[in-house]
mmCIF file of C-alpha atoms and ligand atoms in Angstrom:
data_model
loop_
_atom_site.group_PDB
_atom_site.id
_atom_site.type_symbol
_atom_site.label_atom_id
_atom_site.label_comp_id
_atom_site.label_asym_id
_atom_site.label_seq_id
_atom_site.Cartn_x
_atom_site.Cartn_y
_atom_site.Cartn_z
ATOM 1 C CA UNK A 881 3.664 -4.930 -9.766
ATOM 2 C CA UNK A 882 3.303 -2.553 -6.811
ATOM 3 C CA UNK A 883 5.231 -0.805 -4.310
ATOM 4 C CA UNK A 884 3.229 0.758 -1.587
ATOM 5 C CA UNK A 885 4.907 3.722 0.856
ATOM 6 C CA UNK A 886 2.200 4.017 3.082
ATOM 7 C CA UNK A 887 2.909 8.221 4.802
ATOM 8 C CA UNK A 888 1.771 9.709 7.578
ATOM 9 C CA UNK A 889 1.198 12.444 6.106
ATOM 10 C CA UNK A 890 1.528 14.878 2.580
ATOM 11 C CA UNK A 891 4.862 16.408 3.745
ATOM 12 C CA UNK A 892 6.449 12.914 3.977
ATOM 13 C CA UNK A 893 4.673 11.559 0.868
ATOM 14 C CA UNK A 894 6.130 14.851 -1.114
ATOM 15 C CA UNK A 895 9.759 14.105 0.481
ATOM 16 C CA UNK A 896 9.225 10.505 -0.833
ATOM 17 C CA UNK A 897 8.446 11.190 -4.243
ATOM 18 C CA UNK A 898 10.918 13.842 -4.682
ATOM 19 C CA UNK A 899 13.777 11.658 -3.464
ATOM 20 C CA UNK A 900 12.714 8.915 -6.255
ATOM 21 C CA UNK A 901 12.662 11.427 -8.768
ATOM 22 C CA UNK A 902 15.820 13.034 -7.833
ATOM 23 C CA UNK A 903 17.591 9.350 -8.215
ATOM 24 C CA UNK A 904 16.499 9.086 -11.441
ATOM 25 C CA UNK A 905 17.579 12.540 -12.150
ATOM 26 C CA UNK A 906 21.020 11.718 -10.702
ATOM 27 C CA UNK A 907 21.318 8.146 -12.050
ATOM 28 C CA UNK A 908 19.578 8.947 -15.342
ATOM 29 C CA UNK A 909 21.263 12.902 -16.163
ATOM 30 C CA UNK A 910 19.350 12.758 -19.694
ATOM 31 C CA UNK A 911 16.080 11.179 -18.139
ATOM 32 C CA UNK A 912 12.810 11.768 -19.825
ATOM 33 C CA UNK A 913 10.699 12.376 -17.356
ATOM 34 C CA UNK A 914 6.568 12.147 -17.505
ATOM 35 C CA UNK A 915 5.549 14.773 -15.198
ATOM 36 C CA UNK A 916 1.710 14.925 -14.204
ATOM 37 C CA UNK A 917 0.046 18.660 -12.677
ATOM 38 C CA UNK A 918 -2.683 18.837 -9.671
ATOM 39 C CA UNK A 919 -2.305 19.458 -6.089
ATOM 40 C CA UNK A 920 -1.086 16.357 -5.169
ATOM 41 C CA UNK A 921 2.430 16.899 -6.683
ATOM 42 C CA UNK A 922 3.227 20.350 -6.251
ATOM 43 C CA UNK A 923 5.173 19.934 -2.924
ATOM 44 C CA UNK A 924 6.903 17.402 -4.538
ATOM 45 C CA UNK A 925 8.365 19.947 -6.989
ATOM 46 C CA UNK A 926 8.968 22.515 -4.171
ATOM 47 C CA UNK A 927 11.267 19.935 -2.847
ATOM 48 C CA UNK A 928 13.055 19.409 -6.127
ATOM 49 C CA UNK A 929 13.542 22.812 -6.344
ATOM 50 C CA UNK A 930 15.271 22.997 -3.088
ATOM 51 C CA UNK A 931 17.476 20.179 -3.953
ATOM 52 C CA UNK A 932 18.123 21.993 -6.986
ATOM 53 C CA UNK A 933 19.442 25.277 -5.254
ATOM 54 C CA UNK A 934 20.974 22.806 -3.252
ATOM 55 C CA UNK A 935 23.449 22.377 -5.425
ATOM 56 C CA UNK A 936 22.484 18.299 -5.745
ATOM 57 C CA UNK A 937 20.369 18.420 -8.911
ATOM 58 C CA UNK A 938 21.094 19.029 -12.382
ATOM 59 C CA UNK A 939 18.284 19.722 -15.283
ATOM 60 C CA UNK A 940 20.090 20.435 -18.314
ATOM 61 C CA UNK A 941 19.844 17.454 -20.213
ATOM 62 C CA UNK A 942 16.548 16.758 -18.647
ATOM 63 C CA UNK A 943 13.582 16.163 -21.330
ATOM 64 C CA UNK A 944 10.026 16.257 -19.819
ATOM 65 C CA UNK A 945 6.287 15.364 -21.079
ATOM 66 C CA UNK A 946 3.394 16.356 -19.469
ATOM 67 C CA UNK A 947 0.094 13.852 -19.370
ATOM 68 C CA UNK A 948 -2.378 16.554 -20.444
ATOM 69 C CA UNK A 949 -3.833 19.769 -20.911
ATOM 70 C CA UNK A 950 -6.970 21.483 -21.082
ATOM 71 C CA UNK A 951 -8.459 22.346 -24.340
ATOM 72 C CA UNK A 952 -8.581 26.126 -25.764
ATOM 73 C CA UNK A 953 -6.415 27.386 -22.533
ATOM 74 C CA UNK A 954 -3.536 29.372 -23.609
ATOM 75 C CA UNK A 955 -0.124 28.094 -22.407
ATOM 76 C CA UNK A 956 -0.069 32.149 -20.149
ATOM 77 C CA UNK A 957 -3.442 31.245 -19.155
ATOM 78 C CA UNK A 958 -2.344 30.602 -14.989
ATOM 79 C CA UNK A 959 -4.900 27.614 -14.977
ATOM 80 C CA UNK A 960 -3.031 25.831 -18.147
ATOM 81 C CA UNK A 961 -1.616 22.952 -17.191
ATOM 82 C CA UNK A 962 1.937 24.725 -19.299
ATOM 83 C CA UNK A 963 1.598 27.551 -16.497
ATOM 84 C CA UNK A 964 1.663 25.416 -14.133
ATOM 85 C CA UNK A 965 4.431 23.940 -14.994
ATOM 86 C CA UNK A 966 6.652 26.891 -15.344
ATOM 87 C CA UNK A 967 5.469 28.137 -12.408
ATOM 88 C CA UNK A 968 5.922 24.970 -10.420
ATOM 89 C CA UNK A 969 9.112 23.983 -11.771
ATOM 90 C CA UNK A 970 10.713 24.875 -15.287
ATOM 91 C CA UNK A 971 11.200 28.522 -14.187
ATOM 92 C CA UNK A 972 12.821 27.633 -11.214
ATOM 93 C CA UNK A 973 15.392 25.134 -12.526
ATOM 94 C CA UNK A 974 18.152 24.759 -14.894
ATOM 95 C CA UNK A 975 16.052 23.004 -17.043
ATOM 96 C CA UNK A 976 16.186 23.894 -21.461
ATOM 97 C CA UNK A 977 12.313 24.457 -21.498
ATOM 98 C CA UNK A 978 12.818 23.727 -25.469
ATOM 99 C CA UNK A 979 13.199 20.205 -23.609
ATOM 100 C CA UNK A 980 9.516 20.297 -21.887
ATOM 101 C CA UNK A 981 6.598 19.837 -23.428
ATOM 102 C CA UNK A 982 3.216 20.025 -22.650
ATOM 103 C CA UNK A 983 -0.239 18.808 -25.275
ATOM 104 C CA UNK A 984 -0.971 21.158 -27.396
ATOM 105 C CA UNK A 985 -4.994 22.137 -25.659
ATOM 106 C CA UNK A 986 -4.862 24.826 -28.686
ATOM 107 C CA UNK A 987 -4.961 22.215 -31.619
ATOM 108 C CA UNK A 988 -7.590 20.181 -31.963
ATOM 109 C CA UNK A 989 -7.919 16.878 -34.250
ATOM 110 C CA UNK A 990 -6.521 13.381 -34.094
ATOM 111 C CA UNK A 991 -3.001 14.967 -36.162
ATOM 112 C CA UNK A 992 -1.761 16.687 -32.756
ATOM 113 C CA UNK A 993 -2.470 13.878 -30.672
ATOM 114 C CA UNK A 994 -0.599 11.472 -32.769
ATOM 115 C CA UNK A 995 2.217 13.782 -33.100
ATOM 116 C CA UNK A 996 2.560 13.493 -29.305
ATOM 117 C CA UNK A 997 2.641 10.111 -29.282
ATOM 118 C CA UNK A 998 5.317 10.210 -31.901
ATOM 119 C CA UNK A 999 7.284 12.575 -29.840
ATOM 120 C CA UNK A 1000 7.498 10.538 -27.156
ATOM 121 C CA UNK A 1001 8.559 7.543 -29.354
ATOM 122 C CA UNK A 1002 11.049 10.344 -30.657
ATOM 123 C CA UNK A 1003 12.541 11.039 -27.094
ATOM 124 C CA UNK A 1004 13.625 7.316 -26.523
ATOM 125 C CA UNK A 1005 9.923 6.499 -24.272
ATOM 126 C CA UNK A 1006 9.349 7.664 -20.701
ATOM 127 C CA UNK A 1007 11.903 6.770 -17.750
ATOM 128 C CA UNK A 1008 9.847 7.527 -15.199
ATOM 129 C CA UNK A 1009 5.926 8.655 -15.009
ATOM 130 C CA UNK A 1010 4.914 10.565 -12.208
ATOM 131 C CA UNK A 1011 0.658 10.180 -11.857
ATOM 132 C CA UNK A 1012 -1.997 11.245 -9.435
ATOM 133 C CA UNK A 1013 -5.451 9.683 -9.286
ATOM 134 C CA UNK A 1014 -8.804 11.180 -10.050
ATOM 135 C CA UNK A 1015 -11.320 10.304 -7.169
ATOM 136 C CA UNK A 1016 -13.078 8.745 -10.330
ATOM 137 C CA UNK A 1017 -9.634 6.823 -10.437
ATOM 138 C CA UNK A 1018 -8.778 8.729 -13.697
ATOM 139 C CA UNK A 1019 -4.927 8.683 -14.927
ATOM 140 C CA UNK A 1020 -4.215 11.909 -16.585
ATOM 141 C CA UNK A 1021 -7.505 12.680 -17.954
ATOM 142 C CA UNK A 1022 -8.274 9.008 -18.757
ATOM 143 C CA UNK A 1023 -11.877 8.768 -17.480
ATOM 144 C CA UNK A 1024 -13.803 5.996 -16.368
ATOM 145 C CA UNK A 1025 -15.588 4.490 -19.484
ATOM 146 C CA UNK A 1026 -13.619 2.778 -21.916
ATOM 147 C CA UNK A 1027 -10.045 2.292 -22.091
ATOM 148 C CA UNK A 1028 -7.923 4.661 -25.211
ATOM 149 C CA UNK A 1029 -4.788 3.481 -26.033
ATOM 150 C CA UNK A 1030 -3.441 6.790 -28.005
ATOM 151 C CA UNK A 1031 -3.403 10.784 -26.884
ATOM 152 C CA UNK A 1032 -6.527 11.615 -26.915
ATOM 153 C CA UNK A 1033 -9.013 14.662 -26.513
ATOM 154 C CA UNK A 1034 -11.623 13.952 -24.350
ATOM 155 C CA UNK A 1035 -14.550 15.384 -23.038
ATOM 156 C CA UNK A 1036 -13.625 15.500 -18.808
ATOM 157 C CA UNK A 1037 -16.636 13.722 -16.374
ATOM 158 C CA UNK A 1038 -18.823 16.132 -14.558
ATOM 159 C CA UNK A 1039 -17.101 14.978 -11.089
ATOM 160 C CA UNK A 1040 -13.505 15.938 -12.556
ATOM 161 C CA UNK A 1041 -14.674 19.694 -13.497
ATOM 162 C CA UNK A 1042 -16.549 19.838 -10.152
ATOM 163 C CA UNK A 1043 -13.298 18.519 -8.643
ATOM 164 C CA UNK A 1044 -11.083 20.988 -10.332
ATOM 165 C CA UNK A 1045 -13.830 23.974 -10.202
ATOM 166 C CA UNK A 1046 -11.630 24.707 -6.756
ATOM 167 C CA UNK A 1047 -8.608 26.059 -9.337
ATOM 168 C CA UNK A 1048 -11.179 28.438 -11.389
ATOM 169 C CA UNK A 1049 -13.496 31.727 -10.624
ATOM 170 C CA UNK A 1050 -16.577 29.436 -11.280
ATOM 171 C CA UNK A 1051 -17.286 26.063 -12.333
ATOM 172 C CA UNK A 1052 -18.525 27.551 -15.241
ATOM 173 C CA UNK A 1053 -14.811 28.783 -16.562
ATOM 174 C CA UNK A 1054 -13.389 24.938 -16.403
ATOM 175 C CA UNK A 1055 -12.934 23.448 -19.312
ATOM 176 C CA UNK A 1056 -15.117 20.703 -20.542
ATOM 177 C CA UNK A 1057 -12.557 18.961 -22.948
ATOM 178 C CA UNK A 1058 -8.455 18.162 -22.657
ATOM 179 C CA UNK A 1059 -6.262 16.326 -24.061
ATOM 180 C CA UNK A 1060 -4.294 13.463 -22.427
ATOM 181 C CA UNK A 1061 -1.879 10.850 -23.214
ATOM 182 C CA UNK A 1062 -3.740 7.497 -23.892
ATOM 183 C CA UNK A 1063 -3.135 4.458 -21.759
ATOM 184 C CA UNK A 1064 -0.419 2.806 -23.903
ATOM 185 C CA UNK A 1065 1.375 6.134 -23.536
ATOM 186 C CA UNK A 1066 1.176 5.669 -19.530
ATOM 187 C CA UNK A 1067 2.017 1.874 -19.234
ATOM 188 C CA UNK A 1068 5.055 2.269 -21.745
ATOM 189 C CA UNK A 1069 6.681 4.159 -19.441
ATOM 190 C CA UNK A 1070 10.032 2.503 -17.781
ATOM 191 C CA UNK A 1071 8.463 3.161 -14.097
ATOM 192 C CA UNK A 1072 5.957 4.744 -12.970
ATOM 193 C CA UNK A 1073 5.716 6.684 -9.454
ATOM 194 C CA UNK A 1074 2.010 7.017 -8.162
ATOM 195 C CA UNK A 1075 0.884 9.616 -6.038
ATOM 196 C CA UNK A 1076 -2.608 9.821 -3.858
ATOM 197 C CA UNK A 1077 -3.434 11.978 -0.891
ATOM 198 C CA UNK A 1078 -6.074 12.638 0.753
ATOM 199 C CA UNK A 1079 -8.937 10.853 2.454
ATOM 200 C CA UNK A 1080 -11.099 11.467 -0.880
ATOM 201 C CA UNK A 1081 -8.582 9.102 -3.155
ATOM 202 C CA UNK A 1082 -8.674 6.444 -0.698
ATOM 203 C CA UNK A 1083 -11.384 4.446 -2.725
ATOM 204 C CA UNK A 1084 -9.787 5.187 -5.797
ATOM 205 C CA UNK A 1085 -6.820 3.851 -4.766
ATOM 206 C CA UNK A 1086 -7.999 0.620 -3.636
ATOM 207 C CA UNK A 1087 -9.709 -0.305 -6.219
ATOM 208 C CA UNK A 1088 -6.531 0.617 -8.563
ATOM 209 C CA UNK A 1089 -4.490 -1.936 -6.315
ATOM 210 C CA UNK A 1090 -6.458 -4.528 -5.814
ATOM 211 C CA UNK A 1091 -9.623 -4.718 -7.624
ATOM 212 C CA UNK A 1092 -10.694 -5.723 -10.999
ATOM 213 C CA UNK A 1093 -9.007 -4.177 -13.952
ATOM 214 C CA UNK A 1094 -12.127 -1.988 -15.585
ATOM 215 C CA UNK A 1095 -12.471 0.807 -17.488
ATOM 216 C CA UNK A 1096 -14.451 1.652 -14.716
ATOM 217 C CA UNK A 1097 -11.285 2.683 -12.783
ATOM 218 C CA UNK A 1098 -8.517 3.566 -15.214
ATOM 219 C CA UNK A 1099 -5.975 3.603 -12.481
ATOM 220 C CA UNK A 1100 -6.671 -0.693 -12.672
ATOM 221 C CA UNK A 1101 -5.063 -0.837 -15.665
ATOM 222 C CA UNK A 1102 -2.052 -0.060 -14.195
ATOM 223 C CA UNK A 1103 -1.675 -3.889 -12.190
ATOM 224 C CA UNK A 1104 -0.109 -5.222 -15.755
ATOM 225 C CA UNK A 1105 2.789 -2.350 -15.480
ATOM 226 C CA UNK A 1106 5.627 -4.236 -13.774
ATOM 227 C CA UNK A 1107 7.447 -1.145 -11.897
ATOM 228 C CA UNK A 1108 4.527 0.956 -10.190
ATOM 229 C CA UNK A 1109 5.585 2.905 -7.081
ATOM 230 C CA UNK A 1110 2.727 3.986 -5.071
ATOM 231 C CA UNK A 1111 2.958 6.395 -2.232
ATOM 232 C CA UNK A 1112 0.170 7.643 -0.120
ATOM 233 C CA UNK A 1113 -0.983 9.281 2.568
ATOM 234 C CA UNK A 1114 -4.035 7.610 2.853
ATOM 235 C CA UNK A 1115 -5.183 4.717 5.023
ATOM 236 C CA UNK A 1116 -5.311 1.975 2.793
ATOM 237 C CA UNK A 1117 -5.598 -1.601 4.032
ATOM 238 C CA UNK A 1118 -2.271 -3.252 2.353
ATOM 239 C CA UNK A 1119 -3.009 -6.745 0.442
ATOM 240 C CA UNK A 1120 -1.050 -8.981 -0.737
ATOM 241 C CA UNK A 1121 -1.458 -10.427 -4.020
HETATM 242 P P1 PGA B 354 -5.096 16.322 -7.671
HETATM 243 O O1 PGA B 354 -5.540 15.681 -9.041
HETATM 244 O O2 PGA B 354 -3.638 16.070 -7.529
HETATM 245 O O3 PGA B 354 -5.409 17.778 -7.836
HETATM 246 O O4 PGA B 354 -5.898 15.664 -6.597
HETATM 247 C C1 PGA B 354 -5.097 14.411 -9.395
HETATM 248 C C2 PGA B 354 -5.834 13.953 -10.616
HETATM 249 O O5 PGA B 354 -7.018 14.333 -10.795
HETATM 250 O O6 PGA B 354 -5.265 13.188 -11.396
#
């Protein structure tokens, strides 16, 4: 089930999401939160961070997991998906960052992936999922193909490294491999908060609202989760279903 804020622009679309995750943060003061990297959220966290110094928010008891991570990039390395993070947000709130946790890209093998999953059991499940979309209409690093239930590691489609080639020196320095949180992982979450901007995620998102559920389009999959926020900047056609 869907709920589409349709923005005129990103500034409005990163106001949006941050006041949805700052309700949960003030309704919820132990939340676990699922917190996703990318462009697409990072104003979103600039805004929690104001509200933050604000004075309005409180992270202490806060518990975060993070959809995914490249493989065989430090957590220092500034392109890990753990730097980001800091940088972004744990260093700049009052969060316990023994609370936050990020896959482990360093440890390969089925073993580390299922101990995510377990940790996430361990934490009580996800209150509230925060996801952007792939312009392949990947979630996390779930790429189109075939649907995995469980974290995963997974080698990333040639349009996701060209698409994140923009963060590195060279194409040639992305990562070909991450792991992410499986799909089961994503749709057990208590709500989930979509976010796509951009003129290039306007297909993606479409077809994630209102076409077929495929492993063609990951994002699909998420028209059987019954609490999916979406907000957008783009120009999407609303339907109703
Ligand atoms: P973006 O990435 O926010 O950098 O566009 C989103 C994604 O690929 O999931």
């Amino acid at each position: 089930m869907f709920t589409v804020y349709k923005e005129k622009d990103y500034a409005s679309l990163s106001r949006r999401a941050a006041a949805i995750l700052s309700a949960e943060i003030i309704h919820n003061p132990k939340a676990v939160l699922g917190l996703a990297t990318g462009t697409t959220p990072i104003e979103t966290y600039q805004n929690l961070v104001e509200s933050y110094r604000e004075g309005l928010l409180d992270f202490s008891k806060i518990s975060s997991v993070n959809l995914d991570e490249y493989c065989n990039l430090s957590p220092d390395h500034p392109q890990s998906y753990r730097y980001f993070m800091n940088y972004h947000l744990f260093d700049r709130v009052n969060i316990n960052k023994k609370n936050t946790f990020v896959p482990d890209g360093m440890t390969e093998g089925k073993e580390a992936a299922a101990r995510y999953d377990a940790l996430i059991e361990s934490l009580g499940g996800i209150d509230l999922q925060v996801l952007g979309i792939g312009q392949n209409g990947h979630i996390g690093f779930n790429e189109p193909g075939e649907f995995i239930a469980d974290t995963h590691m997974v080698t990333l489609s040639e349009s996701t490294i060209k698409a994140n080639a923009r963060l590195f020196a060279s194409p040639d320095e992305v990562p070909k491999s991450a792991v992410t949180m499986g799909l089961r992982g994503i749709l057990s979450a208590k709500k989930i908060l979509l976010l796509a901007s951009g003129k290039n995620k306007k297909q993606a998102l479409e077809g994630a609202l209102y076409g077929p559920i495929t492993a063609d389009l990951p994002a699909s999959v998420l028209q059987l989760h019954p609490k999916v926020i979406v907000i957008t900047d783009c120009d999407i056609a609303l339907q109703k279903r």
